[in-house]
Tab-separated table of C-alpha atoms in Angstrom:
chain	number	residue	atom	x	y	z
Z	66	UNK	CA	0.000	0.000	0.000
Z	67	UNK	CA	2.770	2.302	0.791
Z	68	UNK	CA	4.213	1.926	-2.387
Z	69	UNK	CA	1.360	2.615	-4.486
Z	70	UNK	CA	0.663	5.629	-2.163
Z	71	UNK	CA	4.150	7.364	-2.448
Z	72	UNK	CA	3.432	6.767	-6.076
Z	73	UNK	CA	7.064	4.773	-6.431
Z	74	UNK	CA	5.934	1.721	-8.171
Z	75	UNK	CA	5.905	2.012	-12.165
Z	76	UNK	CA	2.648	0.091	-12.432
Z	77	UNK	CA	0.901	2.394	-10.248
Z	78	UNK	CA	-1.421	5.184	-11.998
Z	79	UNK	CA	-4.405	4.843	-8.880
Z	80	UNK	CA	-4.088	8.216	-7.198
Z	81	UNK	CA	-2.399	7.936	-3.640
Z	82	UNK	CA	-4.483	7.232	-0.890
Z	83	UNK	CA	-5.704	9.629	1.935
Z	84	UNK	CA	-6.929	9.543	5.364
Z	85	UNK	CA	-9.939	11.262	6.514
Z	86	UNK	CA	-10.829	12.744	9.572
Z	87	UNK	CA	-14.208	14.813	10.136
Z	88	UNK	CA	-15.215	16.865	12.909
Z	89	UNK	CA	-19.150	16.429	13.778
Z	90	UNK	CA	-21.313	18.714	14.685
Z	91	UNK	CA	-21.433	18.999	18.248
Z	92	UNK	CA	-18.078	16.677	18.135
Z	93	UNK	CA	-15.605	17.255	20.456
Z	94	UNK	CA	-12.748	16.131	17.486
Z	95	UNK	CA	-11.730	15.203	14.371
Z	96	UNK	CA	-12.403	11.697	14.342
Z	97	UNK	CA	-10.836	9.285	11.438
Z	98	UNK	CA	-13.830	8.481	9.342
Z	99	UNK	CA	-12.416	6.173	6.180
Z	100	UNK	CA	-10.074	6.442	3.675
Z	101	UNK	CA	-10.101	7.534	-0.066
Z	102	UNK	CA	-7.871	8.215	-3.338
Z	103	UNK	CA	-7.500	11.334	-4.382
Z	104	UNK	CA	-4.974	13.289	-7.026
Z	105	UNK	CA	-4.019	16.226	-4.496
Z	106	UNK	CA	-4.922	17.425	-1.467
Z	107	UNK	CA	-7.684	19.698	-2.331
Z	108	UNK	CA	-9.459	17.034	-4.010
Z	109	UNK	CA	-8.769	14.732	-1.601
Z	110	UNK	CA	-11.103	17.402	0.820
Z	111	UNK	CA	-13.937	17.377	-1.907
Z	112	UNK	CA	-14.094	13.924	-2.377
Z	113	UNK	CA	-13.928	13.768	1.243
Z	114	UNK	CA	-16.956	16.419	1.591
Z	115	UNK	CA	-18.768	13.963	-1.024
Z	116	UNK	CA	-18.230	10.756	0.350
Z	117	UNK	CA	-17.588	10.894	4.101
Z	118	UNK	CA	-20.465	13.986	4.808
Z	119	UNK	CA	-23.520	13.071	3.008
Z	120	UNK	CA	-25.570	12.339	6.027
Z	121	UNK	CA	-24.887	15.886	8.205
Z	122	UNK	CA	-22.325	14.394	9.899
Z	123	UNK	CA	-18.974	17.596	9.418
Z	124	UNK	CA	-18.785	20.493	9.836
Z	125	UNK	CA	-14.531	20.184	9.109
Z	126	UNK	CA	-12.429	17.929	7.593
Z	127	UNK	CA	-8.898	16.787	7.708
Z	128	UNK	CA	-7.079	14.874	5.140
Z	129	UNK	CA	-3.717	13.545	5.149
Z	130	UNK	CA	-1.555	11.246	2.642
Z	131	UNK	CA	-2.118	7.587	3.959
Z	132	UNK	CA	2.112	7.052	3.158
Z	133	UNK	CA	2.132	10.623	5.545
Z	134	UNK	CA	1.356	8.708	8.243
Z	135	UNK	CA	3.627	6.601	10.929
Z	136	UNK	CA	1.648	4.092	12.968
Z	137	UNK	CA	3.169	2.571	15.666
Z	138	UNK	CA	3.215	-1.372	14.836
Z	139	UNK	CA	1.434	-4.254	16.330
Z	140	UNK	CA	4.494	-6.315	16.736
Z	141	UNK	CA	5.319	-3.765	19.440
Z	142	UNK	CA	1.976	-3.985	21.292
Z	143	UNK	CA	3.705	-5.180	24.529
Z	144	UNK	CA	6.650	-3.341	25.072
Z	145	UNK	CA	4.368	0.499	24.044
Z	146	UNK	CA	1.257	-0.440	25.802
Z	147	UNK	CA	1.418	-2.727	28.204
Z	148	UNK	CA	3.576	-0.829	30.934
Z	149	UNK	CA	0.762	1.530	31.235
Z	150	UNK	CA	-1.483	-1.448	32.396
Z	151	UNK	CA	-1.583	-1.560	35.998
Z	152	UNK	CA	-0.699	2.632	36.756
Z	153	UNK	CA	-4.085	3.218	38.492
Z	154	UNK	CA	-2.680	5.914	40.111
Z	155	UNK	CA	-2.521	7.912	36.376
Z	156	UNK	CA	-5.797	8.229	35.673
Z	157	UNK	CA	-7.901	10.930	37.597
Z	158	UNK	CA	-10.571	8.808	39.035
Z	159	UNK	CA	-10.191	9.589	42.464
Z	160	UNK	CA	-12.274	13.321	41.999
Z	161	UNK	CA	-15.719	13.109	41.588
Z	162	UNK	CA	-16.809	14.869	38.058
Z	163	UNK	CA	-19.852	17.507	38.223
Z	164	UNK	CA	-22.846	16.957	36.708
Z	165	UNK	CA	-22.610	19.623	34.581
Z	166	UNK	CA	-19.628	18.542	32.716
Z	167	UNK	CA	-20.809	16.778	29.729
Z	168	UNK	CA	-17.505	14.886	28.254
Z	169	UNK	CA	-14.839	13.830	30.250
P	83	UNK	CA	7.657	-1.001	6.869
P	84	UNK	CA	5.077	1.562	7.652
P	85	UNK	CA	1.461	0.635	8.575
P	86	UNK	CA	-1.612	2.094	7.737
P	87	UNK	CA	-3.400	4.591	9.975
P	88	UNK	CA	-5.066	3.458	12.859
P	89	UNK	CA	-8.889	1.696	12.178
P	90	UNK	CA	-11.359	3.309	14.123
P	91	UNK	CA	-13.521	-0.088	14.299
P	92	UNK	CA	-11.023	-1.788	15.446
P	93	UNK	CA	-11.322	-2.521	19.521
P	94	UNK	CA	-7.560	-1.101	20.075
P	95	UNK	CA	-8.507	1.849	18.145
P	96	UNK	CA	-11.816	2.864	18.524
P	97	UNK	CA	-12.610	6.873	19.356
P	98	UNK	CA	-16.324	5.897	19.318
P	99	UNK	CA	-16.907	4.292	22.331
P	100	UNK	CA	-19.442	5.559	25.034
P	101	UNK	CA	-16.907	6.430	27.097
P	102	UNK	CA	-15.658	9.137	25.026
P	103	UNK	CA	-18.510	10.444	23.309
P	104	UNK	CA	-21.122	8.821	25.638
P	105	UNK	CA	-24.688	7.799	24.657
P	106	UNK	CA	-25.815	10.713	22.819
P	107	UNK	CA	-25.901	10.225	19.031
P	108	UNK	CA	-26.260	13.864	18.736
P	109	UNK	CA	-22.740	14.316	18.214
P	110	UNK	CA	-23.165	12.959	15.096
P	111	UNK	CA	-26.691	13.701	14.105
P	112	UNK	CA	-27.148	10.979	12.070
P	113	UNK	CA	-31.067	11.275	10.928
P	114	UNK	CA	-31.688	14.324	12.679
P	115	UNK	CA	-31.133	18.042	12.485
P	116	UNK	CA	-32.196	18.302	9.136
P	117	UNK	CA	-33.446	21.453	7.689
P	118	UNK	CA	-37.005	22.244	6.046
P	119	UNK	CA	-36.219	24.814	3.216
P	120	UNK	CA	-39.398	26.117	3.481
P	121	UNK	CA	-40.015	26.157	7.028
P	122	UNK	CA	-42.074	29.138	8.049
P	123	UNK	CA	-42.789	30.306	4.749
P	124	UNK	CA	-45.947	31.971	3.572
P	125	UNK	CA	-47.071	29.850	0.433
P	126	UNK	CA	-49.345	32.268	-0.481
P	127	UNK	CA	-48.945	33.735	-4.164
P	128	UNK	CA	-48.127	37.302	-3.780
P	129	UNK	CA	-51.314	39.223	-5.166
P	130	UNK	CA	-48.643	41.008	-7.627
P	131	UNK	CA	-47.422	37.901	-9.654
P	132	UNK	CA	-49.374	35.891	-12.383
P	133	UNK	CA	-49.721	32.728	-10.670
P	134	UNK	CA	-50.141	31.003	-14.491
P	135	UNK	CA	-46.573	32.918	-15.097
P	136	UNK	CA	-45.276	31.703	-12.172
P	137	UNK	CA	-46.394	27.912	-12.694
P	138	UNK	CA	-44.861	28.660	-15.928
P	139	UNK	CA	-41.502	29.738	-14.182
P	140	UNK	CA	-41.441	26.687	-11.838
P	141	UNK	CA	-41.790	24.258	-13.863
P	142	UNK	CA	-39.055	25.350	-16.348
P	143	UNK	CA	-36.771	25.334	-13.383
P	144	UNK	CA	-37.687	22.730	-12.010
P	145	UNK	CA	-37.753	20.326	-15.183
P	146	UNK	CA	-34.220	21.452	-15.596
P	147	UNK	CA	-33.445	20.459	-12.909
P	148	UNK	CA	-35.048	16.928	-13.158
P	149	UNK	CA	-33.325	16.134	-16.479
P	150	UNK	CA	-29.882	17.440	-15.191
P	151	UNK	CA	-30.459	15.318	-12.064
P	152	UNK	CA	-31.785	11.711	-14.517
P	153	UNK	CA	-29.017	12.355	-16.758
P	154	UNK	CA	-25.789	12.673	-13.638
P	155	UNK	CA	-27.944	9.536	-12.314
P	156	UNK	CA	-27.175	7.347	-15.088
P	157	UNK	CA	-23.491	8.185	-14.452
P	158	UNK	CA	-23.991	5.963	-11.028
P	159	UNK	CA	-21.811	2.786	-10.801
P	160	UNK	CA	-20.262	4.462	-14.180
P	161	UNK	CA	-17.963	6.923	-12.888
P	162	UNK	CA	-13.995	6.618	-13.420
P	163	UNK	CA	-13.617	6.138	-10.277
P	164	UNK	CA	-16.061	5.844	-6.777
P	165	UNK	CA	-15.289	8.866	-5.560
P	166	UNK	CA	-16.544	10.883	-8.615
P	167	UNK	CA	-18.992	8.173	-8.746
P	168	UNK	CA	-20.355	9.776	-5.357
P	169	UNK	CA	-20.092	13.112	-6.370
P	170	UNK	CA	-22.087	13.182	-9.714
P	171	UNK	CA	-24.945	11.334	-7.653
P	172	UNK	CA	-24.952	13.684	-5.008
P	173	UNK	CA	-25.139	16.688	-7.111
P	174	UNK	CA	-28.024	14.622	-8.945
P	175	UNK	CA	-29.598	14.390	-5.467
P	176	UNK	CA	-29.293	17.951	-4.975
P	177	UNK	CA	-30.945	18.738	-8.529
P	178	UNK	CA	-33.986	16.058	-7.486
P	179	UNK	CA	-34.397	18.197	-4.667
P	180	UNK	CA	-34.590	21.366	-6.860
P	181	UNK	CA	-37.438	19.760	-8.961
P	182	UNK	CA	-39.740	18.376	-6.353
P	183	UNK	CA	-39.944	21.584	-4.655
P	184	UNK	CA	-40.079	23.901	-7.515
P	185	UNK	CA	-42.449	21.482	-9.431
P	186	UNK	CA	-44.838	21.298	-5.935
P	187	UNK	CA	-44.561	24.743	-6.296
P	188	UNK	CA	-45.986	25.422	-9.759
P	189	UNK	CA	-48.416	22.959	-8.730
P	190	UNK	CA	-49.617	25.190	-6.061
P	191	UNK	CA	-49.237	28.200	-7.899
P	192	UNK	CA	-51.631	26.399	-10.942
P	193	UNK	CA	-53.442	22.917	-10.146
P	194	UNK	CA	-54.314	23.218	-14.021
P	195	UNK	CA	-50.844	22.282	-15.145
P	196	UNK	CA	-51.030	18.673	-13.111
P	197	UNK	CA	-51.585	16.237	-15.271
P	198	UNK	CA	-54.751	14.140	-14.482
P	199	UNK	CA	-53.315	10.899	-12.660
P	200	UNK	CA	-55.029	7.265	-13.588
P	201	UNK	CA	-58.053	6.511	-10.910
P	202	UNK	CA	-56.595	5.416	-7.323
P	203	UNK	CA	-52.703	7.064	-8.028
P	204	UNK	CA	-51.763	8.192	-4.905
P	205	UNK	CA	-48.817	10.240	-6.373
P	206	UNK	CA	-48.250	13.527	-5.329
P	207	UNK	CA	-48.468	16.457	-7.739
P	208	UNK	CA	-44.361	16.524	-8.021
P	209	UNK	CA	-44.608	12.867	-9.523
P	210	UNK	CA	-47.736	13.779	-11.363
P	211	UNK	CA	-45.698	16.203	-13.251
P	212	UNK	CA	-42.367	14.339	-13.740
P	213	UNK	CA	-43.816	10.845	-14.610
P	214	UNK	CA	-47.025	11.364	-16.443
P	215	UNK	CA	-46.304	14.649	-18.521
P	216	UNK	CA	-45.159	13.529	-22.558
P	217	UNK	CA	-42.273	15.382	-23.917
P	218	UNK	CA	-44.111	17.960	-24.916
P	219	UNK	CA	-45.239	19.612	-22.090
P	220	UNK	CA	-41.576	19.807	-20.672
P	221	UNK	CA	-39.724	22.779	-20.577
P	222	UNK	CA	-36.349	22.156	-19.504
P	223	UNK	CA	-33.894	23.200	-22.046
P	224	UNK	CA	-32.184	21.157	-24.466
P	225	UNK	CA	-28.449	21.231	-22.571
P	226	UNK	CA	-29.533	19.366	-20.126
P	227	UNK	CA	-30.994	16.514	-22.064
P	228	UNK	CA	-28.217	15.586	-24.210
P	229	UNK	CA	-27.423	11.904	-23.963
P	230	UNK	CA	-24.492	11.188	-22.036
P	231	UNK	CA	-21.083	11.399	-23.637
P	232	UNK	CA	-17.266	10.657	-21.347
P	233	UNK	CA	-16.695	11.777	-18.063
P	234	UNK	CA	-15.355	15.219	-20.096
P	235	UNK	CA	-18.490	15.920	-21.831
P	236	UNK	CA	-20.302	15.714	-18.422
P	237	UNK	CA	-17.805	18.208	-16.877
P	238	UNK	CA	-18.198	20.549	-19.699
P	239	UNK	CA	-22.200	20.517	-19.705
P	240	UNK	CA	-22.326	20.577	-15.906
P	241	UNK	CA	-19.963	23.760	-15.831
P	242	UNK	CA	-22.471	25.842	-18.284
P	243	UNK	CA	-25.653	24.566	-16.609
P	244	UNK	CA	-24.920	25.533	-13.158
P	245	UNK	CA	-23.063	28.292	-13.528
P	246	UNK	CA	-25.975	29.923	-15.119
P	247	UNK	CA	-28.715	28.403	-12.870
P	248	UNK	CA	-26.430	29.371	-9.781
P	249	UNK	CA	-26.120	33.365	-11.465
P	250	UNK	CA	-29.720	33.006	-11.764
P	251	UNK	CA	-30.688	31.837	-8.781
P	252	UNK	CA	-28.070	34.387	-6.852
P	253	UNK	CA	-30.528	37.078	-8.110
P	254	UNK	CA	-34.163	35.864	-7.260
P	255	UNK	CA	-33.042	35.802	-3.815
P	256	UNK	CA	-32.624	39.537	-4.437
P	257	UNK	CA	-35.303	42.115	-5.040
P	258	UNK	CA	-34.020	42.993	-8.105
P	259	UNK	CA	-35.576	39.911	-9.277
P	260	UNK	CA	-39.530	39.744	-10.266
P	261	UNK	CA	-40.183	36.112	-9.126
P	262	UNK	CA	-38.001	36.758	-5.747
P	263	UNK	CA	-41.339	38.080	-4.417
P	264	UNK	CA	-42.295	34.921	-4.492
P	265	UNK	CA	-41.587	33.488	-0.828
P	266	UNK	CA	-41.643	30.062	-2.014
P	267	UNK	CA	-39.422	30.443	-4.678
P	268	UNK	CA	-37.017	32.857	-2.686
P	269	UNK	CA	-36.132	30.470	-0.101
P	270	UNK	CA	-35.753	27.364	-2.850
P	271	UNK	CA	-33.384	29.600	-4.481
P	272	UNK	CA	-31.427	30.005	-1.263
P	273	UNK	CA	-31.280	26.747	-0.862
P	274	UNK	CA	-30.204	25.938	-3.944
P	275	UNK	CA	-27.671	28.559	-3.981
P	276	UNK	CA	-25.109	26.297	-1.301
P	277	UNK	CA	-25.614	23.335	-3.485
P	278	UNK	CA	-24.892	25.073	-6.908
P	279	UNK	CA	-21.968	26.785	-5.423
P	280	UNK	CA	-20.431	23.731	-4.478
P	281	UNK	CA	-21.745	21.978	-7.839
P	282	UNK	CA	-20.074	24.951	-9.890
P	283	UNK	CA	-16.476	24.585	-8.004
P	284	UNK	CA	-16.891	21.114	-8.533
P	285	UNK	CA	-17.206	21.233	-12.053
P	286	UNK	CA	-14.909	24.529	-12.378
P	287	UNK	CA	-11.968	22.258	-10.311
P	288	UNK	CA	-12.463	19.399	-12.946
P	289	UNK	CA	-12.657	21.234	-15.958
P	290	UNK	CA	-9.613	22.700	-15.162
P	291	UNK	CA	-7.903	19.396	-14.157
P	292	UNK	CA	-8.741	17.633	-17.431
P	293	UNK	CA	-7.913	20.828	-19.558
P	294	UNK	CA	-4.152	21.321	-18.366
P	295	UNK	CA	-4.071	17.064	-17.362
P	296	UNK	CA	-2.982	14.452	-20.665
P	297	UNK	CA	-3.030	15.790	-24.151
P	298	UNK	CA	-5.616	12.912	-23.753
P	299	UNK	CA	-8.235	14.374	-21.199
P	300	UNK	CA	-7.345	18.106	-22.695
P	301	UNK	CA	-8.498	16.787	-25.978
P	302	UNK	CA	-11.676	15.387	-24.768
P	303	UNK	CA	-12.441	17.802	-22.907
P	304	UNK	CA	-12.815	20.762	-25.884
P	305	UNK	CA	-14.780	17.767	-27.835
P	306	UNK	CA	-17.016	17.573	-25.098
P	307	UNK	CA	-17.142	22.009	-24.825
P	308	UNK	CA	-17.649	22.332	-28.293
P	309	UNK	CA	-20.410	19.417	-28.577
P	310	UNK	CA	-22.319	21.356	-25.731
P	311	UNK	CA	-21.503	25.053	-26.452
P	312	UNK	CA	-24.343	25.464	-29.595
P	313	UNK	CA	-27.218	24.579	-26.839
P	314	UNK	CA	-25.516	27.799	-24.485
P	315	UNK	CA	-27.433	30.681	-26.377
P	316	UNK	CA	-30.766	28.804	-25.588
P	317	UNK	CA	-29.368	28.162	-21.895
P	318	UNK	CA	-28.574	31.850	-21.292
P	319	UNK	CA	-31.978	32.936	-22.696
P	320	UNK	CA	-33.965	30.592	-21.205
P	321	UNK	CA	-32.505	31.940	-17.345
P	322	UNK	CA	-32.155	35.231	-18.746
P	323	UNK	CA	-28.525	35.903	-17.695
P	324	UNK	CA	-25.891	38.575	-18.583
P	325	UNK	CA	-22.083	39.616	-18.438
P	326	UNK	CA	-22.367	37.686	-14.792
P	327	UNK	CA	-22.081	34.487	-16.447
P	328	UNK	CA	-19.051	35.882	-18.491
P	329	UNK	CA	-16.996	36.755	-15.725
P	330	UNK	CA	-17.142	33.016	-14.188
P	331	UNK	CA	-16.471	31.402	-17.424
P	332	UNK	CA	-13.755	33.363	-18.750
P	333	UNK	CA	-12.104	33.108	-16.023
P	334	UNK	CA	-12.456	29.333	-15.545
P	335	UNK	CA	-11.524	29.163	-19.664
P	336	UNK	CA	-8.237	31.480	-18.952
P	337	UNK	CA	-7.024	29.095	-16.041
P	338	UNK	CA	-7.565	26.017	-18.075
P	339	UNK	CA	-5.684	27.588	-21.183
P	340	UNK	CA	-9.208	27.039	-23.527
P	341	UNK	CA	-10.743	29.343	-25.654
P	342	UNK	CA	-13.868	30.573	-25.240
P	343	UNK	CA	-15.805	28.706	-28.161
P	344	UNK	CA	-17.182	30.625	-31.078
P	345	UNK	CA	-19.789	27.699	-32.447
P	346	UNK	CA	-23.055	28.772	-34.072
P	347	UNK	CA	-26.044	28.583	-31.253
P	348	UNK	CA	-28.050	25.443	-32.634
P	349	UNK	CA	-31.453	26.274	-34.214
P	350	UNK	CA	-34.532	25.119	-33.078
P	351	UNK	CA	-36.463	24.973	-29.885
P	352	UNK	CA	-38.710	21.968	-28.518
P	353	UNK	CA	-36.755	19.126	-27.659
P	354	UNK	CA	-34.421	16.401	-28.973
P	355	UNK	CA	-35.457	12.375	-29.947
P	356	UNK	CA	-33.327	11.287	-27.355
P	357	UNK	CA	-35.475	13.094	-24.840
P	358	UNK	CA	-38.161	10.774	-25.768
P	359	UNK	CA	-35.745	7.720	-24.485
P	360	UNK	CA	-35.087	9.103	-21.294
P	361	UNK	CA	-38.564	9.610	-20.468
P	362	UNK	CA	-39.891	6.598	-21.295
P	363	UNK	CA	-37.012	5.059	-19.023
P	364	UNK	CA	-37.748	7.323	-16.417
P	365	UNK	CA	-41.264	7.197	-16.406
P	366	UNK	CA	-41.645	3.383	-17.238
P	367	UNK	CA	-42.112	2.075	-13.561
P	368	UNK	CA	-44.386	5.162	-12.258
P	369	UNK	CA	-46.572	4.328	-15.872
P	370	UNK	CA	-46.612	1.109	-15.467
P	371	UNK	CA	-47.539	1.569	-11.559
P	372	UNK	CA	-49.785	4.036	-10.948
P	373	UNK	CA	-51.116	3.072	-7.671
P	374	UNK	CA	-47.912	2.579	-6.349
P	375	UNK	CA	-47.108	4.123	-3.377
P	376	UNK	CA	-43.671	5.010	-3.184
């Protein structure tokens, strides 16, 4: 995928993929809706707009080259994530959250 | 080796649990929050307009509209590629929308240009008038039913017909326009003013694209201008639109490095044979179903 992406592959002629993120309404943020191909980053918005919006979900959109992005890999599941495990004493769930704080 | 970006479905991954975002499918107002164009508006015919003339007015719009919207339809599953594929069908979606409410306007306006409906039809006067009108009695212009041609000839038509609709409908929301007193119409043509804007850059973007693209796609696309450009003249007339229009194409033609076509308007009014086809294919099931209830 990569390759045909960065374009390097001489049998490619699809147009490089893109990610797609889309901010909703009353989101809180842009959230990675789906993928697409476009030829440039412009187009890669209105195609975007046209395929990821249809039903009122955006009101903004990100997109970003697929081959842009660095994703951490599976094989390293254990050694990234799993320390973080058993650190109850990170996560702020010793306060008690108002009522009037909707997302949290 | 790179990966690809994080799935959101995936259990790892996912920002769409209800921990995050709760419960509340608000956030993403799926099926709601939808907006009635003509909420509030009085549907009265202003005492000062001809509600014949009016009827008259409507229904040219909308039937434009209609046949712009059947013809990008029969682009679906067709397209050169999904996305466009999704594009040309929403902006067909759009159009539909157009013509039901400017056709169940000149139905209001006039319940003498509703075509009588077989005994038991439940259709509504919108369908009345799209499915069980003959060719005759439309009024749409002949751009917009040209049969198909490439994705280039599509481009080309689609740039003319919206940028004149959109230069028309920019004024009736104006006073300066006679049918802007209208209420009805008004607020259709602020509707429709947000989807031809986005319809016109649409087409504008890929006109340009395929003009300066492959001596390929550059080639097609003048075929496909100068097959389209004799049925402009009638276009123009038809919206009755000026220098406005001008200033949007030349500039889109000076971009894309095309001239601006000098082709003889093409004679004749009424409409073409393959208007006849269309019709029948897009009238066949509401015909052949009139008690249908759709």
């Amino acid at each position: 995928m990569s390759a045909r992406a960065s374009g390097a592959s001489p049998m490619s002629t699809e147009w490089p993929l893109y990610e797609v993120f889309v901010r909703g309404k009353r989101g809180l943020n842009h959230v990675h809706v789906g993928s697409l191909h476009a030829a440039d980053d412009e187009m890669a918005v209105r195609h975007a707009r046209d395929v990821y919006t249809r039903r009122n979900e955006g009101v903004s959109i990100w997109v970003v080259k697929a081959a842009d992005i660095t994703a951490s890999s599976p094989d390293e599941k254990d050694p990234l994530f799993a320390p973080a495990g058993d650190k109850v004493y990170r996560h702020p769930t010793f306060y008690t959250i108002p009522d009037d704080v909707p997302h949290m | 080796m790179s990966h690809s970006a994080p799935d959101p479905g995936h259990e790892d991954g996912t920002v769409y649990d209800e921990a995050l975002l709760g419960t509340d499918t608000s956030h993403w107002a799926f099926g709601t929050d939808f907006e009635d164009p003509l909420a509030g508006v009085d549907t009265t015919v202003p005492a000062e307009l001809d509600a014949g003339e009016l009827a008259a007015y409507c229904l040219a719009l909308g039937d434009d509209a209609l046949v712009m919207s059947h013809r990008l339809s029969e682009w679906c599953s067709n397209a050169p590629d999904l996305e466009d594929d999704i594009a040309l069908t929403n902006i067909a979606l759009d159009l539909l929308g157009q013509a039901r409410l400017l056709l169940a306007r000149a139905a209001a306006a006039d319940p003498t240009v509703v075509p009588a409906l077989p005994e038991g039809s439940p259709a509504p006067v919108e369908d009345a008038l799209a499915f069980f009108r003959e060719a005759a009695e439309f009024r749409n212009v002949r751009l917009v039913e040209l049969p198909n041609g490439d994705f280039a000839h599509t481009i080309a038509r689609l740039l003319l017909f919206v940028t004149v609709r959109l230069a028309a409908f920019e004024r009736l929301v104006t006073p300066a326009d006679p049918w802007g007193s209208d209420p009805v119409l008004a607020a259709i043509a602020a509707k429709g003013v947000k989807e031809l804007t986005y319809h016109r850059d649409y087409a504008g973007r890929w006109f340009l694209t395929l003009a300066q693209g492959t001596e390929e796609s550059r080639r097609r696309l003048l075929a496909g201008l100068a097959s389209v450009w004799p049925l402009h003249d009638e276009l123009r007339a038809a919206y009755d639109v000026g220098p406005e229009v001008d200033v949007v194409l030349d500039q889109v033609f000076a971009v894309s490095a095309v001239e601006r076509p000098e082709l003889a308007p093409m004679t004749g009014r009424g409409h073409t044979e393959a208007f006849s086809r269309m019709l029948a294919e897009m009238q066949v099931v509401a015909r052949a179903h009139p008690e249908g209830l759709w």
